[in-house]
PDB file of N, CA and C in Angstrom:
ATOM      1  N   MET A   1      16.048  -6.778 -19.455  1.00 51.00           N
ATOM      2  CA  MET A   1      14.705  -7.222 -19.480  1.00 51.00           C
ATOM      3  C   MET A   1      14.054  -6.726 -20.858  1.00 51.00           C
ATOM      4  N   ASN A   2      13.202  -7.566 -21.357  1.00 55.00           N
ATOM      5  CA  ASN A   2      12.426  -7.162 -22.590  1.00 55.00           C
ATOM      6  C   ASN A   2      11.132  -6.374 -22.200  1.00 55.00           C
ATOM      7  N   GLY A   3      10.440  -5.931 -23.143  1.00 56.00           N
ATOM      8  CA  GLY A   3       9.195  -5.113 -22.824  1.00 56.00           C
ATOM      9  C   GLY A   3       8.114  -6.029 -22.140  1.00 56.00           C
ATOM     10  N   MET A   4       8.033  -7.333 -22.532  1.00 52.00           N
ATOM     11  CA  MET A   4       7.073  -8.149 -21.961  1.00 52.00           C
ATOM     12  C   MET A   4       7.284  -8.369 -20.517  1.00 52.00           C
ATOM     13  N   SER A   5       8.569  -8.553 -20.088  1.00 58.00           N
ATOM     14  CA  SER A   5       8.859  -8.677 -18.652  1.00 58.00           C
ATOM     15  C   SER A   5       8.450  -7.436 -17.861  1.00 58.00           C
ATOM     16  N   ASP A   6       8.783  -6.219 -18.477  1.00 58.00           N
ATOM     17  CA  ASP A   6       8.398  -4.998 -17.777  1.00 58.00           C
ATOM     18  C   ASP A   6       6.954  -4.901 -17.602  1.00 58.00           C
ATOM     19  N   VAL A   7       6.101  -5.314 -18.535  1.00 54.00           N
ATOM     20  CA  VAL A   7       4.798  -5.200 -18.470  1.00 54.00           C
ATOM     21  C   VAL A   7       4.201  -6.194 -17.304  1.00 54.00           C
ATOM     22  N   ARG A   8       4.800  -7.475 -17.351  1.00 60.00           N
ATOM     23  CA  ARG A   8       4.403  -8.461 -16.330  1.00 60.00           C
ATOM     24  C   ARG A   8       4.707  -7.940 -14.963  1.00 60.00           C
ATOM     25  N   LEU A   9       5.839  -7.288 -14.682  1.00 59.00           N
ATOM     26  CA  LEU A   9       6.203  -6.783 -13.369  1.00 59.00           C
ATOM     27  C   LEU A   9       5.336  -5.642 -12.975  1.00 59.00           C
ATOM     28  N   ALA A  10       4.886  -4.782 -13.946  1.00 64.00           N
ATOM     29  CA  ALA A  10       4.060  -3.737 -13.584  1.00 64.00           C
ATOM     30  C   ALA A  10       2.722  -4.300 -13.258  1.00 64.00           C
ATOM     31  N   LEU A  11       2.175  -5.218 -13.952  1.00 62.00           N
ATOM     32  CA  LEU A  11       0.858  -5.786 -13.646  1.00 62.00           C
ATOM     33  C   LEU A  11       0.995  -6.453 -12.301  1.00 62.00           C
ATOM     34  N   HIS A  12       1.944  -7.216 -12.085  1.00 62.00           N
ATOM     35  CA  HIS A  12       2.174  -7.974 -10.854  1.00 62.00           C
ATOM     36  C   HIS A  12       2.199  -7.016  -9.653  1.00 62.00           C
ATOM     37  N   GLY A  13       3.024  -5.945  -9.845  1.00 68.00           N
ATOM     38  CA  GLY A  13       3.020  -4.786  -8.753  1.00 68.00           C
ATOM     39  C   GLY A  13       1.574  -4.196  -8.447  1.00 68.00           C
ATOM     40  N   GLN A  14       0.828  -4.035  -9.464  1.00 69.00           N
ATOM     41  CA  GLN A  14      -0.469  -3.482  -9.259  1.00 69.00           C
ATOM     42  C   GLN A  14      -1.347  -4.436  -8.490  1.00 69.00           C
ATOM     43  N   GLU A  15      -1.214  -5.699  -8.885  1.00 75.00           N
ATOM     44  CA  GLU A  15      -2.060  -6.722  -8.221  1.00 75.00           C
ATOM     45  C   GLU A  15      -1.562  -6.831  -6.746  1.00 75.00           C
ATOM     46  N   LEU A  16      -0.284  -6.712  -6.373  1.00 69.00           N
ATOM     47  CA  LEU A  16       0.141  -6.734  -5.081  1.00 69.00           C
ATOM     48  C   LEU A  16      -0.451  -5.506  -4.321  1.00 69.00           C
ATOM     49  N   GLU A  17      -0.346  -4.337  -4.949  1.00 73.00           N
ATOM     50  CA  GLU A  17      -0.816  -3.152  -4.222  1.00 73.00           C
ATOM     51  C   GLU A  17      -2.314  -3.275  -3.948  1.00 73.00           C
ATOM     52  N   ALA A  18      -3.099  -3.790  -4.904  1.00 70.00           N
ATOM     53  CA  ALA A  18      -4.520  -3.918  -4.705  1.00 70.00           C
ATOM     54  C   ALA A  18      -4.962  -4.931  -3.567  1.00 70.00           C
ATOM     55  N   ALA A  19      -4.155  -5.979  -3.542  1.00 66.00           N
ATOM     56  CA  ALA A  19      -4.333  -7.038  -2.532  1.00 66.00           C
ATOM     57  C   ALA A  19      -4.009  -6.383  -1.126  1.00 66.00           C
ATOM     58  N   GLN A  20      -2.918  -5.633  -1.085  1.00 62.00           N
ATOM     59  CA  GLN A  20      -2.612  -4.866   0.233  1.00 62.00           C
ATOM     60  C   GLN A  20      -3.633  -3.965   0.649  1.00 62.00           C
ATOM     61  N   GLU A  21      -4.225  -3.215  -0.204  1.00 59.00           N
ATOM     62  CA  GLU A  21      -5.275  -2.163  -0.001  1.00 59.00           C
ATOM     63  C   GLU A  21      -6.548  -2.960   0.571  1.00 59.00           C
ATOM     64  N   ARG A  22      -6.795  -4.115   0.027  1.00 58.00           N
ATOM     65  CA  ARG A  22      -8.004  -4.838   0.517  1.00 58.00           C
ATOM     66  C   ARG A  22      -7.710  -5.451   1.962  1.00 58.00           C
ATOM     67  N   THR A  23      -6.528  -5.850   2.111  1.00 54.00           N
ATOM     68  CA  THR A  23      -6.173  -6.403   3.461  1.00 54.00           C
ATOM     69  C   THR A  23      -6.199  -5.356   4.481  1.00 54.00           C
ATOM     70  N   LEU A  24      -5.579  -4.231   4.170  1.00 55.00           N
ATOM     71  CA  LEU A  24      -5.610  -3.051   5.154  1.00 55.00           C
ATOM     72  C   LEU A  24      -6.939  -2.387   5.424  1.00 55.00           C
ATOM     73  N   SER A  25      -7.774  -2.475   4.505  1.00 58.00           N
ATOM     74  CA  SER A  25      -9.047  -1.848   4.649  1.00 58.00           C
ATOM     75  C   SER A  25     -10.208  -2.787   5.260  1.00 58.00           C
ATOM     76  N   MET A  26      -9.788  -3.945   5.638  1.00 64.00           N
ATOM     77  CA  MET A  26     -10.747  -4.903   6.231  1.00 64.00           C
ATOM     78  C   MET A  26     -11.290  -4.309   7.537  1.00 64.00           C
ATOM     79  N   PRO A  27     -12.484  -4.224   7.701  1.00 75.00           N
ATOM     80  CA  PRO A  27     -13.191  -3.662   8.992  1.00 75.00           C
ATOM     81  C   PRO A  27     -12.757  -4.537  10.199  1.00 75.00           C
ATOM     82  N   ALA A  28     -12.626  -3.942  11.313  1.00 75.00           N
ATOM     83  CA  ALA A  28     -12.211  -4.620  12.443  1.00 75.00           C
ATOM     84  C   ALA A  28     -13.124  -5.812  12.838  1.00 75.00           C
ATOM     85  N   ASP A  29     -14.433  -5.548  12.680  1.00 79.00           N
ATOM     86  CA  ASP A  29     -15.294  -6.781  12.979  1.00 79.00           C
ATOM     87  C   ASP A  29     -15.224  -7.933  12.101  1.00 79.00           C
ATOM     88  N   ASN A  30     -14.835  -7.740  10.767  1.00 89.00           N
ATOM     89  CA  ASN A  30     -14.568  -8.801   9.967  1.00 89.00           C
ATOM     90  C   ASN A  30     -13.282  -9.504  10.330  1.00 89.00           C
ATOM     91  N   ARG A  31     -12.270  -8.749  10.761  1.00 88.00           N
ATOM     92  CA  ARG A  31     -11.014  -9.356  11.137  1.00 88.00           C
ATOM     93  C   ARG A  31     -11.182 -10.228  12.296  1.00 88.00           C
ATOM     94  N   TRP A  32     -11.981  -9.761  13.288  1.00 90.00           N
ATOM     95  CA  TRP A  32     -12.136 -10.545  14.555  1.00 90.00           C
ATOM     96  C   TRP A  32     -12.962 -11.813  14.139  1.00 90.00           C
ATOM     97  N   SER A  33     -13.914 -11.710  13.231  1.00 92.00           N
ATOM     98  CA  SER A  33     -14.627 -12.870  12.731  1.00 92.00           C
ATOM     99  C   SER A  33     -13.688 -13.880  12.146  1.00 92.00           C
ATOM    100  N   LEU A  34     -12.732 -13.421  11.323  1.00 92.00           N
ATOM    101  CA  LEU A  34     -11.796 -14.364  10.735  1.00 92.00           C
ATOM    102  C   LEU A  34     -10.862 -14.979  11.764  1.00 92.00           C
ATOM    103  N   PHE A  35     -10.392 -14.124  12.733  1.00 92.00           N
ATOM    104  CA  PHE A  35      -9.596 -14.786  13.816  1.00 92.00           C
ATOM    105  C   PHE A  35     -10.464 -15.839  14.596  1.00 92.00           C
ATOM    106  N   TRP A  36     -11.644 -15.527  14.908  1.00 93.00           N
ATOM    107  CA  TRP A  36     -12.438 -16.490  15.737  1.00 93.00           C
ATOM    108  C   TRP A  36     -12.652 -17.747  14.905  1.00 93.00           C
ATOM    109  N   ARG A  37     -12.954 -17.583  13.651  1.00 94.00           N
ATOM    110  CA  ARG A  37     -13.174 -18.758  12.789  1.00 94.00           C
ATOM    111  C   ARG A  37     -11.990 -19.659  12.725  1.00 94.00           C
ATOM    112  N   ARG A  38     -10.804 -18.999  12.531  1.00 94.00           N
ATOM    113  CA  ARG A  38      -9.568 -19.748  12.460  1.00 94.00           C
ATOM    114  C   ARG A  38      -9.233 -20.490  13.794  1.00 94.00           C
ATOM    115  N   ARG A  39      -9.427 -19.775  14.870  1.00 94.00           N
ATOM    116  CA  ARG A  39      -9.228 -20.412  16.187  1.00 94.00           C
ATOM    117  C   ARG A  39     -10.165 -21.627  16.310  1.00 94.00           C
ATOM    118  N   HIS A  40     -11.376 -21.394  16.026  1.00 95.00           N
ATOM    119  CA  HIS A  40     -12.479 -22.504  16.212  1.00 95.00           C
ATOM    120  C   HIS A  40     -12.005 -23.713  15.316  1.00 95.00           C
ATOM    121  N   THR A  41     -11.877 -23.419  14.089  1.00 94.00           N
ATOM    122  CA  THR A  41     -11.563 -24.578  13.173  1.00 94.00           C
ATOM    123  C   THR A  41     -10.248 -25.259  13.378  1.00 94.00           C
ATOM    124  N   ARG A  42      -9.243 -24.505  13.753  1.00 94.00           N
ATOM    125  CA  ARG A  42      -7.923 -25.165  14.088  1.00 94.00           C
ATOM    126  C   ARG A  42      -8.005 -25.953  15.345  1.00 94.00           C
ATOM    127  N   LYS A  43      -8.735 -25.492  16.282  1.00 94.00           N
ATOM    128  CA  LYS A  43      -8.994 -26.175  17.592  1.00 94.00           C
ATOM    129  C   LYS A  43      -9.814 -27.526  17.123  1.00 94.00           C
ATOM    130  N   ALA A  44     -10.687 -27.455  16.332  1.00 95.00           N
ATOM    131  CA  ALA A  44     -11.535 -28.665  15.936  1.00 95.00           C
ATOM    132  C   ALA A  44     -10.668 -29.647  15.167  1.00 95.00           C
ATOM    133  N   LEU A  45      -9.695 -29.270  14.357  1.00 94.00           N
ATOM    134  CA  LEU A  45      -8.908 -30.117  13.679  1.00 94.00           C
ATOM    135  C   LEU A  45      -8.070 -31.025  14.667  1.00 94.00           C
ATOM    136  N   LEU A  46      -7.736 -30.540  15.816  1.00 95.00           N
ATOM    137  CA  LEU A  46      -6.937 -31.335  16.764  1.00 95.00           C
ATOM    138  C   LEU A  46      -7.815 -32.438  17.364  1.00 95.00           C
ATOM    139  N   THR A  47      -9.080 -32.337  17.253  1.00 96.00           N
ATOM    140  CA  THR A  47     -10.026 -33.389  17.857  1.00 96.00           C
ATOM    141  C   THR A  47     -10.505 -34.391  16.855  1.00 96.00           C
ATOM    142  N   LEU A  48     -10.199 -34.273  15.659  1.00 95.00           N
ATOM    143  CA  LEU A  48     -10.651 -35.235  14.653  1.00 95.00           C
ATOM    144  C   LEU A  48     -10.031 -36.532  14.751  1.00 95.00           C
ATOM    145  N   THR A  49     -10.712 -37.635  14.350  1.00 95.00           N
ATOM    146  CA  THR A  49     -10.111 -38.948  14.349  1.00 95.00           C
ATOM    147  C   THR A  49      -9.427 -39.160  13.029  1.00 95.00           C
ATOM    148  N   ARG A  50      -8.615 -40.160  12.930  1.00 94.00           N
ATOM    149  CA  ARG A  50      -7.943 -40.472  11.651  1.00 94.00           C
ATOM    150  C   ARG A  50      -8.886 -40.721  10.516  1.00 94.00           C
ATOM    151  N   GLU A  51     -10.080 -41.350  10.731  1.00 96.00           N
ATOM    152  CA  GLU A  51     -11.082 -41.599   9.644  1.00 96.00           C
ATOM    153  C   GLU A  51     -11.644 -40.275   9.261  1.00 96.00           C
ATOM    154  N   GLN A  52     -11.989 -39.281  10.246  1.00 95.00           N
ATOM    155  CA  GLN A  52     -12.497 -38.079   9.801  1.00 95.00           C
ATOM    156  C   GLN A  52     -11.449 -37.182   9.023  1.00 95.00           C
ATOM    157  N   LEU A  53     -10.168 -37.264   9.428  1.00 94.00           N
ATOM    158  CA  LEU A  53      -9.040 -36.643   8.744  1.00 94.00           C
ATOM    159  C   LEU A  53      -8.904 -37.163   7.378  1.00 94.00           C
ATOM    160  N   ARG A  54      -9.137 -38.420   7.194  1.00 95.00           N
ATOM    161  CA  ARG A  54      -8.993 -39.152   5.884  1.00 95.00           C
ATOM    162  C   ARG A  54     -10.175 -38.560   4.940  1.00 95.00           C
ATOM    163  N   ASP A  55     -11.385 -38.368   5.537  1.00 95.00           N
ATOM    164  CA  ASP A  55     -12.496 -37.822   4.835  1.00 95.00           C
ATOM    165  C   ASP A  55     -12.270 -36.506   4.272  1.00 95.00           C
ATOM    166  N   VAL A  56     -11.487 -35.687   5.004  1.00 92.00           N
ATOM    167  CA  VAL A  56     -11.213 -34.285   4.496  1.00 92.00           C
ATOM    168  C   VAL A  56      -9.935 -34.149   3.769  1.00 92.00           C
ATOM    169  N   GLY A  57      -9.150 -35.367   3.699  1.00 95.00           N
ATOM    170  CA  GLY A  57      -7.992 -35.382   2.941  1.00 95.00           C
ATOM    171  C   GLY A  57      -6.729 -34.848   3.617  1.00 95.00           C
ATOM    172  N   LEU A  58      -6.705 -34.989   4.871  1.00 94.00           N
ATOM    173  CA  LEU A  58      -5.485 -34.530   5.667  1.00 94.00           C
ATOM    174  C   LEU A  58      -4.987 -35.640   6.353  1.00 94.00           C
ATOM    175  N   THR A  59      -3.664 -35.590   6.652  1.00 95.00           N
ATOM    176  CA  THR A  59      -2.992 -36.547   7.533  1.00 95.00           C
ATOM    177  C   THR A  59      -3.044 -36.051   8.935  1.00 95.00           C
ATOM    178  N   ALA A  60      -2.680 -36.934   9.899  1.00 95.00           N
ATOM    179  CA  ALA A  60      -2.645 -36.447  11.403  1.00 95.00           C
ATOM    180  C   ALA A  60      -1.644 -35.359  11.521  1.00 95.00           C
ATOM    181  N   GLU A  61      -0.512 -35.452  10.834  1.00 96.00           N
ATOM    182  CA  GLU A  61       0.574 -34.421  10.959  1.00 96.00           C
ATOM    183  C   GLU A  61       0.149 -33.199  10.391  1.00 96.00           C
ATOM    184  N   GLN A  62      -0.479 -33.238   9.161  1.00 95.00           N
ATOM    185  CA  GLN A  62      -1.036 -31.853   8.591  1.00 95.00           C
ATOM    186  C   GLN A  62      -2.038 -31.321   9.566  1.00 95.00           C
ATOM    187  N   ALA A  63      -2.884 -31.967  10.137  1.00 95.00           N
ATOM    188  CA  ALA A  63      -3.872 -31.474  10.968  1.00 95.00           C
ATOM    189  C   ALA A  63      -3.288 -30.888  12.214  1.00 95.00           C
ATOM    190  N   ARG A  64      -2.257 -31.565  12.755  1.00 96.00           N
ATOM    191  CA  ARG A  64      -1.607 -31.023  13.962  1.00 96.00           C
ATOM    192  C   ARG A  64      -0.823 -29.698  13.581  1.00 96.00           C
ATOM    193  N   HIS A  65      -0.169 -29.733  12.519  1.00 96.00           N
ATOM    194  CA  HIS A  65       0.432 -28.556  12.044  1.00 96.00           C
ATOM    195  C   HIS A  65      -0.339 -27.397  11.926  1.00 96.00           C
ATOM    196  N   GLU A  66      -1.462 -27.546  11.231  1.00 95.00           N
ATOM    197  CA  GLU A  66      -2.463 -26.419  11.068  1.00 95.00           C
ATOM    198  C   GLU A  66      -3.164 -26.120  12.420  1.00 95.00           C
ATOM    199  N   GLY A  67      -3.451 -27.157  13.179  1.00 95.00           N
ATOM    200  CA  GLY A  67      -4.209 -26.838  14.313  1.00 95.00           C
ATOM    201  C   GLY A  67      -3.433 -26.205  15.437  1.00 95.00           C
ATOM    202  N   LEU A  68      -2.073 -26.241  15.395  1.00 95.00           N
ATOM    203  CA  LEU A  68      -1.229 -25.563  16.410  1.00 95.00           C
ATOM    204  C   LEU A  68      -0.852 -24.102  15.936  1.00 95.00           C
ATOM    205  N   LYS A  69      -1.211 -23.800  14.733  1.00 94.00           N
ATOM    206  CA  LYS A  69      -0.894 -22.388  14.358  1.00 94.00           C
ATOM    207  C   LYS A  69      -1.702 -21.382  15.176  1.00 94.00           C
ATOM    208  N   PRO A  70      -1.088 -20.303  15.499  1.00 92.00           N
ATOM    209  CA  PRO A  70      -1.856 -19.195  16.127  1.00 92.00           C
ATOM    210  C   PRO A  70      -2.928 -18.604  15.309  1.00 92.00           C
ATOM    211  N   PHE A  71      -3.999 -18.177  15.834  1.00 87.00           N
ATOM    212  CA  PHE A  71      -5.150 -17.829  14.967  1.00 87.00           C
ATOM    213  C   PHE A  71      -4.823 -16.573  14.154  1.00 87.00           C
ATOM    214  N   TRP A  72      -3.739 -15.837  14.491  1.00 85.00           N
ATOM    215  CA  TRP A  72      -3.575 -14.652  13.691  1.00 85.00           C
ATOM    216  C   TRP A  72      -2.681 -14.999  12.521  1.00 85.00           C
ATOM    217  N   ARG A  73      -2.215 -16.221  12.336  1.00 89.00           N
ATOM    218  CA  ARG A  73      -1.386 -16.583  11.200  1.00 89.00           C
ATOM    219  C   ARG A  73      -2.208 -17.118  10.064  1.00 89.00           C
ATOM    220  N   ASP A  74      -1.926 -16.837   8.938  1.00 84.00           N
ATOM    221  CA  ASP A  74      -2.665 -17.298   7.797  1.00 84.00           C
ATOM    222  C   ASP A  74      -2.370 -18.710   7.376  1.00 84.00           C
TER     223      ASP A  74
END
């Protein structure tokens, strides 16, 4: 590797660590809010008509795929 690659790897590693710290330090109430929002919006996706899905730029298959994800998955 050259020096530039080493710098990029070091910076990328720092970004990953910072993102992990933010994720781990999320308060429990915010986490539950996120889970609830995901559950609610994914359930709503399953009830949209084709016209409504077209309005938001999704196909029926994409909506089904996202709608069936467990709420704890990103």
